[in-house]
Amino acid sequence: MNILIYEWKNFGIEDLKDALQNMGHRYTVVTTDLIYERVSKEFDDMFDTAVEKDHFDAVFTFNYSAVISNCCNRHNIPYIGFVYDSPLVALYSYTIINPCNYIFIFDKELYNSFAKEGITTVYYCPLVANTKRLSKMIKEDAPITDLPQSLLSGNVIRPSEYYKGDISFVGSMYNEKHNLFEKLSGMSDFYKGYLDGIMASQLKVYGYNFIEDMINGPLLEELQRVAPLSPNKDGVETVQYMYAQYFIARKMANMERTSILSRLSDNFSVNVYTPNATPELPKIHNRGPVDYYNHMPYIFNHSKINLNITLRSIKSGIPLRGIDIMGAGGFLMSNFQADFYDYFTPGDDCVLFESEDDLVKKCSYYLSHDNERRQIALNGFKKVNEYHTYEKRLGEIFELIFN
């Protein structure tokens, strides 16, 4: 088959290309930020030119693009959207029902919400890893070049120490300046307290997300007063969804990750690989940003425990971080996400925690039980290697579409 791929700074594009080549398929990759437009005459013309020059059996993107869906619909070409981001407001575009669409979502609860509305162009499937590339990398020495110079200057750390640690977390702290939650600073003291109470309650609950349901009545009116929103004209997303997923979920991620990492750093050595400074966490070792392809797999493989702290907008799904950790042969310690139980056996392939107290206890246990920890990491890798590779998932997708 011949696949037309559109992308813009997507994780996984190199792994996707490797898999298609390994499977004997041809592909063309076009890199453009126009894929994020809802409507674009410039992109339409670019697409028309591409499909007139060559025959393509399908068009592929990571995540979902409304402008691509409409182009595929005009040309009667199957459109594959492989979603790894959440939230993703583009999924609520009216174009989601275009008959050309085959949209694959890694969050079962989100998938069910579409299925309940009778939408048949959306499918559920977990994310994947390129275990061949990761295994080859791990067999080699970890690179000690191109590391953050701010860490290496003055012998702050030796290059070989960059990857190693007892407990590691790779990800955003959502502590960037001028975030969306700051736009809510004009709320009255009463509603600030009310919203703080809702967030504090949600942080104590894993496996059920109720923030969006709580945004109604006077609270919604107050949010609209201080930071007015309106849905896209070509979409069905609600303002409640926008506030919950883009304003509040990110703030909660900052609160949750800060609290967890602070608690762990009181008891253990903790490395955090994140772009921004973290003065609120004086006991952690902030290693700075990490390159997804060239450095991150070594961190996962060389850390005794790798944390996954899921963004609350992911309702039940296994985040890409979790698959990447296991795919690199790392030991995964994650908060509870229901979809783990569909494909993995917690306690055998990975370990889930249900509270901060539970997390501290489990970290203490597995740091002192090396053989058990290593066996769990090996089991997790074997599951990913057998069932959750690019070749495996692409084969399933092509079987669905073309047979």
Coordinates of C-alpha atoms in Angstrom, one line a residue:
M1 CA 0.0 0.0 0.0
N2 CA 0.9 3.6 -0.4
I3 CA 0.2 5.9 2.6
L4 CA 0.2 9.7 2.6
I5 CA 1.3 10.9 6.0
Y6 CA 0.8 14.5 7.3
E7 CA 2.5 15.5 10.5
W8 CA 3.7 18.5 12.5
K9 CA 6.2 17.8 15.3
N10 CA 4.5 14.5 16.3
F11 CA 6.0 11.9 18.6
G12 CA 6.4 8.6 16.8
I13 CA 6.7 9.8 13.2
E14 CA 10.1 8.0 12.8
D15 CA 8.8 4.8 14.4
L16 CA 5.7 4.9 12.1
K17 CA 8.0 5.2 9.0
D18 CA 10.1 2.3 10.2
A19 CA 7.1 0.1 10.7
L20 CA 5.6 0.9 7.3
Q21 CA 8.9 0.1 5.7
N22 CA 9.2 -3.1 7.6
M23 CA 5.8 -4.1 6.5
G24 CA 6.6 -3.5 2.8
H25 CA 4.5 -0.4 2.4
R26 CA 5.4 2.9 0.6
Y27 CA 4.7 6.3 2.2
T28 CA 5.1 10.0 1.6
V29 CA 5.5 12.4 4.6
V30 CA 4.4 16.0 4.4
T31 CA 5.3 18.3 7.3
T32 CA 3.0 21.3 7.8
D33 CA 1.3 23.1 10.6
L34 CA -1.8 23.6 8.4
I35 CA -3.1 20.3 9.6
Y36 CA -4.3 22.1 12.8
E37 CA -6.6 24.4 10.8
R38 CA -10.3 23.7 10.8
V39 CA -10.6 25.2 7.3
S40 CA -7.7 26.1 4.9
K41 CA -7.9 26.8 1.2
E42 CA -4.0 26.6 1.2
F43 CA -4.1 23.1 2.6
D44 CA -6.9 22.0 0.3
D45 CA -4.8 23.0 -2.7
M46 CA -1.8 21.3 -1.3
F47 CA -3.7 18.1 -0.7
D48 CA -5.3 18.1 -4.2
T49 CA -1.9 18.5 -5.8
A50 CA -0.5 15.6 -3.8
V51 CA -3.3 13.1 -4.6
E52 CA -3.3 14.1 -8.3
K53 CA 0.4 13.3 -8.6
D54 CA 0.2 9.8 -7.0
H55 CA -2.3 7.2 -5.9
F56 CA -2.6 6.8 -2.1
D57 CA -4.5 4.0 -0.4
A58 CA -5.0 6.0 2.8
V59 CA -4.0 9.2 4.6
F60 CA -2.5 9.0 8.1
T61 CA -2.0 11.5 10.9
F62 CA -1.3 11.3 14.5
N63 CA -4.2 12.8 16.4
Y64 CA -7.1 14.2 14.3
S65 CA -7.3 16.9 11.7
A66 CA -10.7 18.3 10.5
V67 CA -9.2 19.9 7.3
I68 CA -7.6 16.5 6.3
S69 CA -10.8 14.6 7.0
N70 CA -12.7 17.0 4.7
C71 CA -10.1 16.6 1.9
C72 CA -10.2 12.8 2.2
N73 CA -14.0 12.9 2.1
R74 CA -13.9 14.9 -1.2
H75 CA -11.5 12.4 -2.7
N76 CA -13.0 9.2 -1.2
I77 CA -9.7 8.2 0.5
P78 CA -9.7 6.5 3.9
Y79 CA -8.4 8.8 6.6
I80 CA -6.6 7.2 9.6
G81 CA -6.3 9.4 12.7
F82 CA -4.2 7.7 15.4
V83 CA -4.9 9.7 18.6
Y84 CA -2.3 10.0 21.4
D85 CA -3.2 13.4 22.8
S86 CA -5.8 14.3 25.4
P87 CA -7.7 16.6 25.5
L88 CA -8.2 17.0 21.8
V89 CA -10.9 19.4 21.0
A90 CA -10.7 18.6 17.3
L91 CA -12.5 15.3 18.0
Y92 CA -15.7 17.3 18.6
S93 CA -15.7 18.8 15.1
Y94 CA -18.7 17.9 13.0
T95 CA -16.3 16.3 10.5
I96 CA -15.8 13.4 12.9
I97 CA -18.7 11.6 11.2
N98 CA -17.3 11.9 7.7
P99 CA -17.6 8.4 6.3
C100 CA -13.9 8.4 5.2
N101 CA -12.8 8.5 8.9
Y102 CA -11.1 5.7 10.9
I103 CA -10.3 7.5 14.1
F104 CA -8.5 5.4 16.8
I105 CA -8.7 6.5 20.4
F106 CA -6.7 5.1 23.3
D107 CA -9.1 6.0 26.0
K108 CA -12.0 3.5 26.3
E109 CA -14.2 5.8 28.3
L110 CA -13.9 8.6 25.7
Y111 CA -14.5 6.1 22.9
N112 CA -17.7 4.9 24.7
S113 CA -18.9 8.5 24.8
F114 CA -18.8 8.6 21.0
A115 CA -20.2 5.1 20.6
K116 CA -23.2 6.0 22.8
E117 CA -24.0 8.8 20.3
G118 CA -24.1 6.4 17.5
I119 CA -20.8 7.6 15.9
T120 CA -19.3 4.7 14.0
T121 CA -16.1 6.4 12.7
V122 CA -14.3 6.2 16.0
Y123 CA -12.6 3.0 17.3
Y124 CA -10.8 2.1 20.6
C125 CA -7.3 0.8 20.6
P126 CA -4.3 1.3 23.0
L127 CA -1.1 3.1 22.0
V128 CA 2.1 1.4 20.8
A129 CA 5.9 1.5 21.0
N130 CA 8.8 0.6 18.6
T131 CA 10.3 -2.1 20.7
K132 CA 12.8 -3.1 18.0
R133 CA 14.3 0.4 18.1
L134 CA 14.2 0.6 21.8
S135 CA 15.8 -2.8 22.4
K136 CA 18.6 -1.9 20.0
M137 CA 19.2 1.3 21.8
I138 CA 19.3 -0.2 25.2
K139 CA 21.9 -2.8 24.1
E140 CA 24.2 0.2 23.3
D141 CA 25.9 2.6 25.6
A142 CA 23.7 5.6 26.5
P143 CA 24.9 8.7 24.8
I144 CA 26.7 11.3 26.9
T145 CA 26.6 14.1 24.4
D146 CA 23.8 16.6 23.7
L147 CA 22.8 16.6 27.3
P148 CA 21.6 19.9 29.0
Q149 CA 24.8 21.9 29.5
S150 CA 23.3 23.7 32.5
L151 CA 23.4 20.4 34.4
L152 CA 26.9 19.4 33.3
S153 CA 28.7 22.7 33.8
G154 CA 30.6 23.0 37.1
N155 CA 30.3 19.2 37.5
V156 CA 26.8 19.4 38.8
I157 CA 26.4 15.8 37.6
R158 CA 28.5 13.5 35.6
P159 CA 27.0 12.6 32.1
S160 CA 26.7 8.9 33.1
E161 CA 24.5 9.9 36.0
Y162 CA 22.0 11.7 33.8
Y163 CA 20.0 8.6 33.1
K164 CA 20.3 6.7 36.4
G165 CA 18.0 7.1 39.4
D166 CA 15.9 5.4 42.0
I167 CA 12.6 7.1 41.0
S168 CA 12.2 9.2 37.8
F169 CA 9.4 11.2 36.3
V170 CA 9.5 12.5 32.7
G171 CA 6.9 15.0 31.8
S172 CA 5.5 18.5 32.1
M173 CA 4.9 20.0 35.5
Y174 CA 2.3 22.4 33.9
N175 CA 4.0 25.3 35.8
E176 CA 4.6 27.5 32.8
K177 CA 3.8 31.2 33.1
H178 CA 0.6 32.6 31.7
N179 CA -1.3 29.3 31.7
L180 CA -5.0 29.3 31.1
F181 CA -5.9 28.8 34.8
E182 CA -4.4 32.2 35.6
K183 CA -7.2 33.7 33.5
L184 CA -9.6 32.6 36.3
S185 CA -7.8 34.8 38.9
G186 CA -10.6 37.3 38.7
M187 CA -13.2 34.9 40.2
S188 CA -14.9 36.0 43.5
D189 CA -13.4 34.5 46.7
F190 CA -16.5 32.3 47.1
Y191 CA -16.2 30.7 43.7
K192 CA -12.4 30.4 44.0
G193 CA -13.0 28.4 47.2
Y194 CA -15.7 26.4 45.6
L195 CA -13.5 25.5 42.6
D196 CA -10.6 24.7 44.9
G197 CA -12.8 22.3 46.8
I198 CA -13.9 20.5 43.7
M199 CA -10.3 20.1 42.5
A200 CA -9.2 18.9 46.0
S201 CA -12.0 16.3 46.0
Q202 CA -11.1 15.1 42.4
L203 CA -7.4 14.7 43.4
K204 CA -8.4 12.1 46.0
V205 CA -10.4 10.0 43.4
Y206 CA -8.8 7.8 40.8
G207 CA -10.9 6.1 38.1
Y208 CA -13.8 8.5 38.0
N209 CA -13.7 12.1 36.7
F210 CA -16.4 14.4 37.8
I211 CA -15.0 17.9 37.2
E212 CA -16.8 18.6 34.0
D213 CA -20.1 17.5 35.5
M214 CA -19.6 20.0 38.4
I215 CA -19.3 23.0 36.1
N216 CA -22.8 24.2 35.8
G217 CA -25.2 26.9 37.2
P218 CA -23.7 29.8 39.0
L219 CA -20.1 28.4 38.8
L220 CA -20.4 28.2 35.0
E221 CA -21.7 31.8 34.9
E222 CA -18.8 33.0 37.0
L223 CA -16.3 31.2 34.8
Q224 CA -17.9 32.8 31.7
R225 CA -17.7 36.2 33.4
V226 CA -14.0 36.1 34.1
A227 CA -12.8 34.0 31.1
P228 CA -15.6 33.9 28.5
L229 CA -15.5 31.0 26.1
S230 CA -17.7 29.9 23.2
P231 CA -17.5 26.5 21.3
N232 CA -16.2 26.3 17.7
K233 CA -18.9 27.0 15.2
D234 CA -18.2 23.7 13.5
G235 CA -18.0 21.6 16.7
V236 CA -20.2 20.2 19.4
E237 CA -17.8 20.6 22.3
T238 CA -19.3 22.4 25.3
V239 CA -17.8 25.2 27.3
Q240 CA -17.9 22.9 30.3
Y241 CA -15.5 20.6 28.4
M242 CA -13.2 23.5 27.5
Y243 CA -13.0 24.7 31.1
A244 CA -12.6 21.3 32.6
Q245 CA -10.0 19.9 30.2
Y246 CA -7.9 23.0 29.2
F247 CA -8.1 25.2 32.3
I248 CA -8.7 22.9 35.3
A249 CA -7.2 19.6 34.3
R250 CA -3.8 21.2 33.6
K251 CA -3.9 23.0 36.9
M252 CA -4.7 19.8 38.7
A253 CA -1.8 18.1 37.0
N254 CA 0.5 20.7 38.4
M255 CA -1.0 20.3 41.9
E256 CA -1.0 16.5 41.7
R257 CA 2.5 16.1 40.3
T258 CA 3.9 18.7 42.7
S259 CA 2.3 17.0 45.7
I260 CA 3.4 13.5 44.7
L261 CA 7.0 14.4 43.8
S262 CA 7.4 16.5 47.0
R263 CA 6.1 13.6 49.1
L264 CA 8.4 11.1 47.3
S265 CA 11.5 13.4 47.6
D266 CA 11.0 13.5 51.3
N267 CA 11.7 9.8 51.4
F268 CA 13.7 8.8 48.2
S269 CA 16.0 10.2 45.6
V270 CA 13.9 11.5 42.8
N271 CA 14.9 12.7 39.3
V272 CA 12.5 14.9 37.3
Y273 CA 13.0 15.5 33.6
T274 CA 11.0 18.6 32.7
P275 CA 11.5 21.9 30.7
N276 CA 10.8 24.4 33.5
A277 CA 12.5 25.2 36.8
T278 CA 10.9 23.7 39.9
P279 CA 11.8 25.8 42.9
E280 CA 8.7 24.5 44.7
L281 CA 10.4 21.1 44.8
P282 CA 13.8 21.8 46.4
K283 CA 14.6 18.1 47.1
I284 CA 14.2 16.7 43.7
H285 CA 16.9 16.6 41.0
N286 CA 15.6 18.6 38.1
R287 CA 17.5 17.2 35.0
G288 CA 15.9 19.6 32.6
P289 CA 14.2 18.7 29.3
V290 CA 14.7 15.3 27.6
D291 CA 14.8 14.3 24.0
Y292 CA 12.0 11.8 23.1
Y293 CA 14.0 9.7 20.7
N294 CA 17.6 9.9 21.8
H295 CA 17.6 10.1 25.6
M296 CA 14.2 9.3 27.1
P297 CA 14.4 5.5 26.5
Y298 CA 17.7 5.3 28.5
I299 CA 16.1 7.1 31.4
F300 CA 13.2 4.6 31.5
N301 CA 15.6 1.7 31.3
H302 CA 18.2 2.9 33.8
S303 CA 15.7 4.2 36.4
K304 CA 14.6 1.7 39.1
I305 CA 11.1 3.1 39.2
N306 CA 9.4 5.2 36.4
L307 CA 6.4 7.2 37.4
N308 CA 3.3 7.8 35.3
I309 CA 1.0 10.5 36.7
T310 CA -1.8 10.8 34.2
L311 CA -3.4 14.1 33.1
R312 CA -7.0 14.0 34.4
S313 CA -8.4 14.6 30.9
I314 CA -7.4 11.0 30.1
K315 CA -10.3 9.3 31.7
S316 CA -9.4 5.6 31.6
G317 CA -6.7 5.2 28.9
I318 CA -3.1 4.2 29.2
P319 CA -1.0 7.3 28.3
L320 CA 1.8 7.1 25.8
R321 CA 4.3 7.6 28.7
G322 CA 3.2 4.3 30.2
I323 CA 3.6 2.3 26.9
D324 CA 7.0 4.0 26.3
I325 CA 8.3 3.0 29.8
M326 CA 7.3 -0.6 29.4
G327 CA 8.5 -0.7 25.7
A328 CA 12.0 0.5 26.9
G329 CA 12.1 -2.3 29.5
G330 CA 11.5 0.0 32.4
F331 CA 9.6 -0.6 35.6
L332 CA 6.3 1.3 35.4
M333 CA 4.6 2.7 38.5
S334 CA 1.3 4.4 37.5
N335 CA -1.8 5.9 39.0
F336 CA -4.9 3.7 38.5
Q337 CA -6.3 3.8 34.9
A338 CA -9.0 1.3 34.1
D339 CA -7.7 0.4 30.7
F340 CA -4.5 -1.2 32.1
Y341 CA -6.7 -4.2 33.1
D342 CA -7.7 -4.7 29.5
Y343 CA -4.2 -5.5 28.3
F344 CA -1.9 -5.9 31.3
T345 CA -1.9 -7.6 34.7
P346 CA -1.1 -5.0 37.4
G347 CA 1.3 -6.5 39.9
D348 CA 2.8 -8.7 37.1
D349 CA 3.5 -6.3 34.2
C350 CA 3.4 -3.0 36.0
V351 CA 2.3 -1.6 39.4
L352 CA -0.6 0.8 40.0
F353 CA -1.0 3.0 43.0
E354 CA -4.3 4.3 44.5
S355 CA -3.1 7.1 46.8
E356 CA 0.0 9.0 47.8
D357 CA 0.4 6.8 50.9
D358 CA 0.0 3.7 48.7
L359 CA 2.6 5.1 46.3
V360 CA 5.2 5.7 49.0
K361 CA 4.7 2.2 50.4
K362 CA 5.0 0.6 47.0
C363 CA 8.1 2.6 46.1
S364 CA 9.8 1.6 49.3
Y365 CA 8.9 -2.1 48.7
Y366 CA 10.1 -2.3 45.1
L367 CA 13.3 -0.3 45.7
S368 CA 14.2 -3.0 48.1
H369 CA 13.1 -6.0 46.0
D370 CA 15.3 -5.8 42.9
N371 CA 14.6 -9.2 41.4
E372 CA 10.8 -8.8 41.7
R373 CA 11.1 -5.3 40.2
R374 CA 13.2 -6.5 37.3
Q375 CA 10.8 -9.4 36.6
I376 CA 7.8 -7.0 36.4
A377 CA 9.7 -4.7 34.0
L378 CA 10.6 -7.7 31.8
N379 CA 7.0 -8.9 31.9
G380 CA 5.7 -5.5 30.8
F381 CA 8.2 -5.3 28.0
K382 CA 7.2 -8.8 26.7
K383 CA 3.5 -7.7 26.7
V384 CA 4.2 -4.5 24.7
N385 CA 6.6 -6.4 22.4
E386 CA 4.0 -9.0 21.6
Y387 CA 0.8 -7.0 21.4
H388 CA 1.5 -3.2 21.2
T389 CA 4.0 -2.5 18.5
Y390 CA 3.5 -0.3 15.4
E391 CA 3.5 -3.3 13.1
K392 CA 0.9 -5.1 15.2
R393 CA -1.4 -2.1 15.4
L394 CA -1.0 -1.0 11.8
G395 CA -1.8 -4.6 10.7
E396 CA -5.0 -4.5 12.7
I397 CA -6.0 -1.1 11.3
F398 CA -5.3 -2.1 7.7
E399 CA -7.2 -5.3 8.2
L400 CA -10.2 -3.3 9.5
I401 CA -10.2 -0.8 6.6
F402 CA -9.2 -2.9 3.6
N403 CA -10.7 -6.4 4.3

